[in-house]
C-alpha cells in the first residue's frame, strides 16, 4: 500500500539494506528511482556502521489526537496530523563537529527554486551556524542527475535577496560555482562527508581564536 | 483528553509558554507536577531564544500505516504505532560542540534503576562519544526533588557492570559523588548547560591533539 505525505510525496520506510557488490561499480545509482532522502539515509547507515559519523534523520513530527489501547496489544494511534518541522531533517556529529542539513531536489534543469526551503529551516540553520555548527544543504537536480552540497551561508545570500524582492531561485551556473558537486558512489551512495571535510577545515581556520557565547 | 504513550506516560504537547516574573524567585518549580521532559523543553526554549544553544527534542518516531486524504482538508493519519527510538531524545549544538542526551526520572529515593535506559540509547551515546560529541543523562529523583547530570562515560561503567551480572541500579550515593547536581532556577528552569561547560572544558583538555576518524 502506498502512503503519502501531505505534499503527495510517497512515504518510505527507512531501509537498512546493504548495498550491492562491486559489479555495480558503473551503475548510476541516482537513476534507480530512489528518493534523495533514501539515498542520504543509506549513506548515513554506511557512515554509522563504519564508525565514521553519527547522523540521523529526525522522525516526522506528528500531532497526536486520539490513541486506542486495545487489550493485550500495542497502542494504536487513530487520529493524528502531520506537523511542520521546526528544524532541518538531518543532524549529527562528525569529527567532533555538529552537522545540520537539509536535502532537497528539483526537476528544474536550470535553477534551484528557493521555495523548496521554509523560513523556519533557514532560521534554524542560522541559529546552528551561530553556535559553531556546520550547516549546508544537499540539493539534487533530479532530471540532470546532478548533486551538490551548498553551504548554508551561500544559501542565505540568495534567500535574503529573494526576501528583498530578488529572484526566487538559484541558477545552476551559480550553484556550479559556489557549491561542491557530489558524485554517486557505491558505499556510501552519496559521499557528502568528503565535501564536509573541506567545510570543517575552512571553519576551523576561520573560527580560530573565536569564542562562542557562554551561558 | 489525556493521551498516553505505550508505557502509560501522559503525552504532553510541547509548550512554548514564557515563564513567570521575579516574584516567583523562591518557588521550587520542580514541585509543580511538570514532567522532566517539559522542564528540559522549556529550558531549551530559553537557551534558543537567548542565542545560547540550539537543542531540540526529537519527535516521537511513529510507524504510519494508514492515511486518509479528505477533500479540502489536511491529511489524517488513521492508523499508526509508536516505534522505539534508535537514538536519545535530545541533541543539538552549544559552543561549537555536539550535545546528545537523555532525560529520565525515578520515584526511588535511594538508587537510579538502569532499566530506565535502553541498550540502543547506550549504543547511540557510545557512537556519539566516539565522534567527539558531549553525551550525558539528566536524571531526576522525583520524590526527592533532586536533579543530576551524569556523563555517559560514568553511566556506561554501571551499565556494563549490570550486563556482567552486577547491580541493576546506580546508588544515589554514587550519583552524588560522580554527577553534577543541578538546581531548579527560573530561566532556564534547569540550567544544565552550566554543568556542560565543565564537560566541554574537560573534553577539550583530554582530546587535545587527538584526531577523529576521517572518511
XYZ file of C-alpha atoms in Angstrom:
430
model
C 0.000 0.000 0.000
C 1.289 3.433 -0.898
C 1.309 6.034 1.842
C 1.806 9.675 1.016
C 2.865 12.772 2.914
C 0.556 15.795 2.701
C 2.681 17.092 -0.157
C 1.904 13.947 -2.130
C 5.395 12.504 -1.698
C 5.431 8.772 -1.139
C 6.228 7.688 2.428
C 9.045 5.145 2.562
C 10.193 3.017 5.420
C 13.780 3.687 6.413
C 15.763 0.871 4.873
C 18.840 -0.729 6.296
C 19.581 -2.828 3.274
C 23.191 -3.336 2.456
C 24.063 -2.293 -0.993
C 25.475 -4.186 -3.739
C 28.702 -5.710 -4.815
C 31.389 -4.222 -6.942
C 29.906 -5.469 -10.203
C 27.581 -2.462 -9.934
C 30.522 -0.099 -9.935
C 29.466 1.631 -13.120
C 25.769 1.831 -12.404
C 24.361 5.288 -11.806
C 22.524 4.710 -8.550
C 20.854 8.086 -8.865
C 18.671 6.713 -11.632
C 17.053 3.855 -9.818
C 14.037 5.830 -8.669
C 15.331 6.075 -5.119
C 14.445 9.308 -3.357
C 17.195 11.659 -2.288
C 16.062 11.112 1.295
C 16.531 7.375 0.916
C 19.972 7.844 -0.612
C 21.055 10.105 2.248
C 19.628 7.666 4.797
C 21.552 4.801 3.203
C 24.718 6.884 3.223
C 24.176 7.678 6.909
C 23.744 3.972 7.677
C 27.053 3.327 5.961
C 28.765 6.122 7.901
C 27.288 4.856 11.172
C 28.188 1.205 10.640
C 31.735 2.163 9.732
C 32.229 4.441 12.756
C 32.677 7.476 10.522
C 29.818 9.694 11.695
C 26.540 9.539 13.630
C 23.876 11.283 11.566
C 20.175 10.505 11.695
C 17.083 11.808 10.001
C 14.678 13.207 12.544
C 11.293 11.489 12.722
C 8.432 13.303 11.008
C 6.688 15.371 13.667
C 3.135 14.242 14.289
C 0.337 15.875 16.258
C -1.401 13.015 18.025
C -5.102 13.497 18.764
C -6.516 10.080 19.567
C -4.947 6.827 20.710
C -6.694 3.489 21.331
C -5.422 0.942 23.841
C -6.737 -2.414 22.703
C -6.304 -5.114 25.329
C -3.194 -7.244 25.006
C -1.876 -5.306 22.034
C 0.075 -2.189 21.236
C -1.427 1.291 21.439
C -2.898 2.364 18.099
C -2.886 5.987 17.010
C -6.316 6.568 15.464
C -6.165 10.261 14.688
C -3.042 12.320 14.084
C -1.833 15.045 11.764
C 1.467 15.927 10.119
C 3.062 18.962 11.737
C 5.569 21.311 10.199
C 9.059 20.589 11.478
C 10.794 23.410 13.332
C 14.260 22.239 12.336
C 16.037 20.666 9.377
C 15.712 16.948 8.733
C 19.245 15.801 9.481
C 21.744 16.384 12.230
C 24.535 14.579 13.977
C 28.205 14.527 14.854
C 31.290 14.050 12.696
C 34.948 14.699 13.600
C 33.806 16.374 16.800
C 31.603 18.802 14.853
C 27.862 19.331 14.905
C 26.404 18.873 11.399
C 22.969 20.118 10.428
C 21.486 19.909 6.959
C 18.523 19.557 4.704
C 18.241 17.518 1.472
C 16.051 18.785 -1.367
C 15.526 18.013 -5.011
C 14.103 19.799 -8.038
C 13.044 18.753 -11.526
C 14.243 22.048 -12.957
C 17.251 21.819 -15.254
C 18.398 25.402 -14.872
C 17.871 26.664 -11.326
C 17.074 25.541 -7.798
C 13.782 27.081 -6.581
C 14.081 28.653 -3.136
C 10.505 27.642 -2.321
C 11.995 24.221 -1.517
C 13.131 25.748 1.767
C 10.985 27.119 4.550
C 11.730 30.208 6.594
C 11.934 28.149 9.814
C 14.585 25.882 8.296
C 16.670 28.878 7.268
C 16.224 30.351 10.737
C 17.246 27.053 12.341
C 20.404 26.852 10.216
C 21.306 30.443 11.126
C 20.954 29.567 14.822
C 23.095 26.431 14.452
C 25.743 28.302 12.494
C 25.852 30.916 15.236
C 26.666 28.131 17.731
C 29.524 26.870 15.597
C 27.675 24.097 13.751
C 28.426 23.081 10.158
C 25.280 23.773 8.122
C 24.531 23.038 4.491
C 22.021 21.686 2.017
C 22.357 18.733 -0.306
C 20.477 19.539 -3.481
C 19.707 17.299 -6.398
C 18.748 18.271 -9.901
C 16.753 15.101 -10.441
C 16.364 15.456 -14.209
C 20.063 16.121 -14.693
C 21.140 13.524 -12.138
C 23.457 16.100 -10.542
C 24.040 16.580 -6.849
C 25.592 19.487 -4.951
C 26.474 20.419 -1.416
C 25.844 24.138 -0.864
C 26.820 25.827 2.396
C 24.075 27.454 4.431
C 25.940 30.744 4.225
C 25.799 30.692 0.418
C 22.125 29.732 0.563
C 21.364 32.609 2.964
C 22.718 35.119 0.467
C 20.143 34.063 -2.128
C 17.395 33.617 0.464
C 17.860 37.171 1.732
C 17.939 38.582 -1.809
C 14.656 36.794 -2.514
C 13.107 38.220 0.645
C 14.146 41.664 -0.621
C 12.299 41.054 -3.891
C 15.097 39.304 -5.777
C 14.918 36.140 -7.871
C 13.135 33.114 -6.497
C 15.740 30.530 -7.435
C 19.487 29.975 -7.558
C 20.764 29.466 -11.127
C 22.559 26.192 -11.786
C 25.517 28.196 -13.088
C 25.823 29.879 -9.683
C 25.500 26.557 -7.890
C 28.229 25.101 -10.105
C 30.455 27.940 -8.990
C 29.618 28.116 -5.268
C 28.762 24.545 -4.324
C 30.712 21.294 -4.256
C 29.458 18.769 -6.771
C 28.917 15.296 -5.310
C 29.145 12.122 -7.386
C 27.232 8.922 -6.789
C 29.219 6.126 -5.336
C 28.506 2.631 -4.096
C 29.201 2.929 -0.419
C 28.329 5.472 0.719
C 25.868 6.166 -2.057
C 26.312 9.930 -1.602
C 29.774 10.599 -0.146
C 28.807 14.032 1.168
C 31.201 13.917 4.129
C 34.130 14.370 1.753
C 32.749 17.815 0.971
C 32.062 18.412 4.662
C 35.758 17.786 5.380
C 36.547 20.937 3.430
C 33.893 22.935 5.296
C 35.297 21.796 8.640
C 38.822 22.710 7.630
C 37.704 26.157 6.442
C 35.575 26.651 9.537
C 38.493 25.713 11.803
C 40.751 28.268 10.194
C 38.054 30.996 10.136
C 36.951 30.452 13.727
C 40.422 30.205 15.157
C 40.503 32.207 18.338
C 36.795 32.981 18.155
C 34.762 32.435 21.321
C 31.263 31.059 21.301
C 28.787 32.621 23.708
C 28.708 31.030 27.117
C 25.720 30.756 29.325
C -8.367 14.442 26.766
C -5.430 12.542 28.175
C -3.240 10.734 25.677
C -0.733 8.185 26.855
C 2.384 6.617 25.449
C 2.533 2.814 25.367
C 4.407 2.924 28.667
C 1.479 4.717 30.262
C 3.233 8.081 30.425
C 0.981 11.010 29.647
C 1.580 12.636 26.269
C 2.098 16.406 26.531
C 2.192 18.974 23.810
C 5.475 20.852 23.661
C 4.815 24.199 25.277
C 6.397 27.491 24.394
C 4.981 29.347 27.346
C 7.151 32.057 28.767
C 7.808 31.627 32.407
C 6.986 33.811 35.247
C 8.110 37.054 36.768
C 10.606 37.551 39.515
C 8.045 37.299 42.303
C 8.321 33.529 41.816
C 12.011 33.627 42.630
C 11.700 31.379 45.668
C 9.239 28.868 44.255
C 10.536 25.359 43.711
C 9.493 24.820 40.102
C 10.351 21.136 40.387
C 7.263 20.579 42.510
C 4.616 21.844 40.136
C 3.838 18.496 38.593
C 5.649 19.354 35.380
C 7.359 16.434 33.715
C 11.135 16.417 33.441
C 10.703 16.400 29.663
C 8.616 19.555 29.842
C 11.175 21.242 32.088
C 14.014 20.385 29.712
C 11.961 21.572 26.743
C 11.268 24.878 28.490
C 14.955 25.255 29.288
C 15.835 24.578 25.657
C 13.354 27.231 24.541
C 15.078 29.686 26.857
C 18.519 28.731 25.545
C 17.316 29.033 21.946
C 15.591 32.386 22.391
C 18.658 33.797 24.087
C 21.109 32.556 21.432
C 22.865 30.328 23.929
C 22.352 26.906 22.338
C 20.206 25.121 19.763
C 18.869 21.942 21.333
C 15.636 20.235 20.350
C 13.768 17.157 21.458
C 13.378 14.762 18.566
C 9.812 13.956 17.561
C 8.454 10.625 18.776
C 9.007 8.124 15.972
C 5.775 6.797 14.531
C 5.117 3.934 12.153
C 2.407 5.171 9.840
C 0.097 2.531 8.377
C -2.943 4.361 7.045
C -3.555 7.948 5.990
C -6.821 9.483 4.781
C -6.939 12.457 2.422
C -10.273 14.151 2.972
C -11.068 16.715 0.289
C -10.124 20.273 1.105
C -8.582 19.381 4.438
C -5.344 18.128 5.870
C -4.247 14.503 5.617
C -5.390 12.489 8.635
C -3.333 9.612 9.974
C -5.869 6.879 10.799
C -3.599 4.059 11.872
C -0.108 4.386 13.276
C 2.019 2.873 16.019
C 4.699 4.124 18.374
C 8.144 2.915 17.368
C 11.171 2.550 19.588
C 13.590 5.407 19.022
C 17.044 4.463 17.779
C 18.694 7.488 19.382
C 18.415 9.592 22.512
C 15.694 12.220 22.807
C 17.785 15.382 22.719
C 20.601 16.705 20.621
C 21.940 19.984 19.365
C 24.853 22.383 19.296
C 26.412 24.524 22.023
C 29.737 26.384 21.954
C 30.621 24.603 18.730
C 30.082 21.195 20.335
C 27.602 18.456 19.528
C 25.479 17.635 22.593
C 23.471 14.438 22.920
C 21.497 13.401 25.954
C 18.561 11.657 27.508
C 16.398 12.807 30.448
C 14.927 10.236 32.835
C 13.273 10.218 36.234
C 12.674 7.727 39.015
C 10.487 7.603 42.128
C 13.148 5.683 44.010
C 14.784 7.572 46.884
C 17.964 5.547 47.016
C 19.109 4.496 43.548
C 18.563 5.143 39.851
C 17.321 1.977 38.075
C 19.263 1.209 34.916
C 16.124 -0.176 33.273
C 15.279 3.479 32.542
C 17.786 3.263 29.709
C 17.638 1.054 26.643
C 20.566 -0.735 25.055
C 20.117 1.229 21.799
C 20.350 4.551 23.678
C 23.577 3.468 25.339
C 24.903 2.297 21.980
C 23.942 5.620 20.375
C 25.739 7.592 23.103
C 28.852 5.442 22.673
C 28.820 6.186 18.942
C 28.389 9.922 19.504
C 31.126 9.990 22.137
C 33.416 8.229 19.683
C 32.828 11.088 17.209
C 33.731 13.700 19.804
C 30.214 14.552 20.986
C 29.364 15.544 24.566
C 26.993 12.876 25.930
C 25.203 12.691 29.258
C 21.948 11.980 31.036
C 19.851 14.317 33.144
C 18.264 12.267 35.899
C 15.660 13.299 38.425
C 14.813 11.667 41.701
C 11.212 12.836 41.558
C 10.349 12.042 45.160
C 13.430 13.807 46.483
C 13.150 16.695 44.003
C 16.846 16.260 43.154
C 18.377 16.542 39.703
C 21.754 15.411 38.407
C 23.770 15.497 35.233
C 25.733 12.266 34.846
C 28.219 11.815 31.999
C 27.612 8.988 29.553
C 31.033 7.586 30.423
C 30.080 7.248 34.093
C 26.760 5.698 33.104
C 28.498 3.162 30.814
C 30.559 1.881 33.731
C 27.416 0.894 35.637
C 25.625 -0.291 32.518
C 28.460 -2.667 31.645
C 28.665 -3.963 35.222
C 24.931 -4.706 35.080
C 25.346 -6.547 31.784
C 28.015 -8.656 33.509
C 25.554 -9.606 36.263
C 26.156 -6.608 38.528
C 23.580 -4.430 40.296
C 20.640 -3.098 38.341
C 20.774 0.471 39.604
C 23.204 3.249 40.473
C 23.068 4.155 44.178
C 22.225 7.784 44.949
C 25.428 7.985 46.995
C 27.424 7.131 43.870
C 25.493 9.645 41.798
C 26.151 12.312 44.432
C 29.840 11.602 44.042
C 30.112 11.205 40.236
C 27.440 13.523 38.858
C 26.884 17.270 38.950
C 23.818 18.237 40.956
C 21.546 20.704 39.148
C 19.299 23.146 40.975
C 15.983 24.481 39.724
C 16.025 28.008 38.505
C 13.549 30.349 36.889
C 15.049 30.849 33.469
C 16.236 28.415 32.383
C 14.242 26.119 34.625
C 17.029 23.529 34.571
C 20.367 25.285 33.927
C 22.068 22.123 32.725
C 24.426 23.927 30.331
C 26.401 25.236 33.306
C 27.349 21.634 34.040
C 28.002 21.028 30.326
C 30.541 23.876 30.375
C 32.692 21.752 32.676
C 32.339 18.694 30.437
C 33.387 20.714 27.396
C 36.399 22.124 29.198
C 37.467 18.634 30.369
C 36.824 17.172 26.935
C 38.922 19.894 25.282
C 41.872 19.166 27.516
C 41.537 15.353 27.205
C 41.142 15.355 23.435
C 43.898 17.819 22.752
C 45.892 16.535 19.839
C 43.529 13.621 19.265
C 42.322 13.002 15.720
C 38.825 11.914 14.882
C 38.407 9.331 12.131
C 38.118 10.785 8.688
C 36.192 9.298 5.832
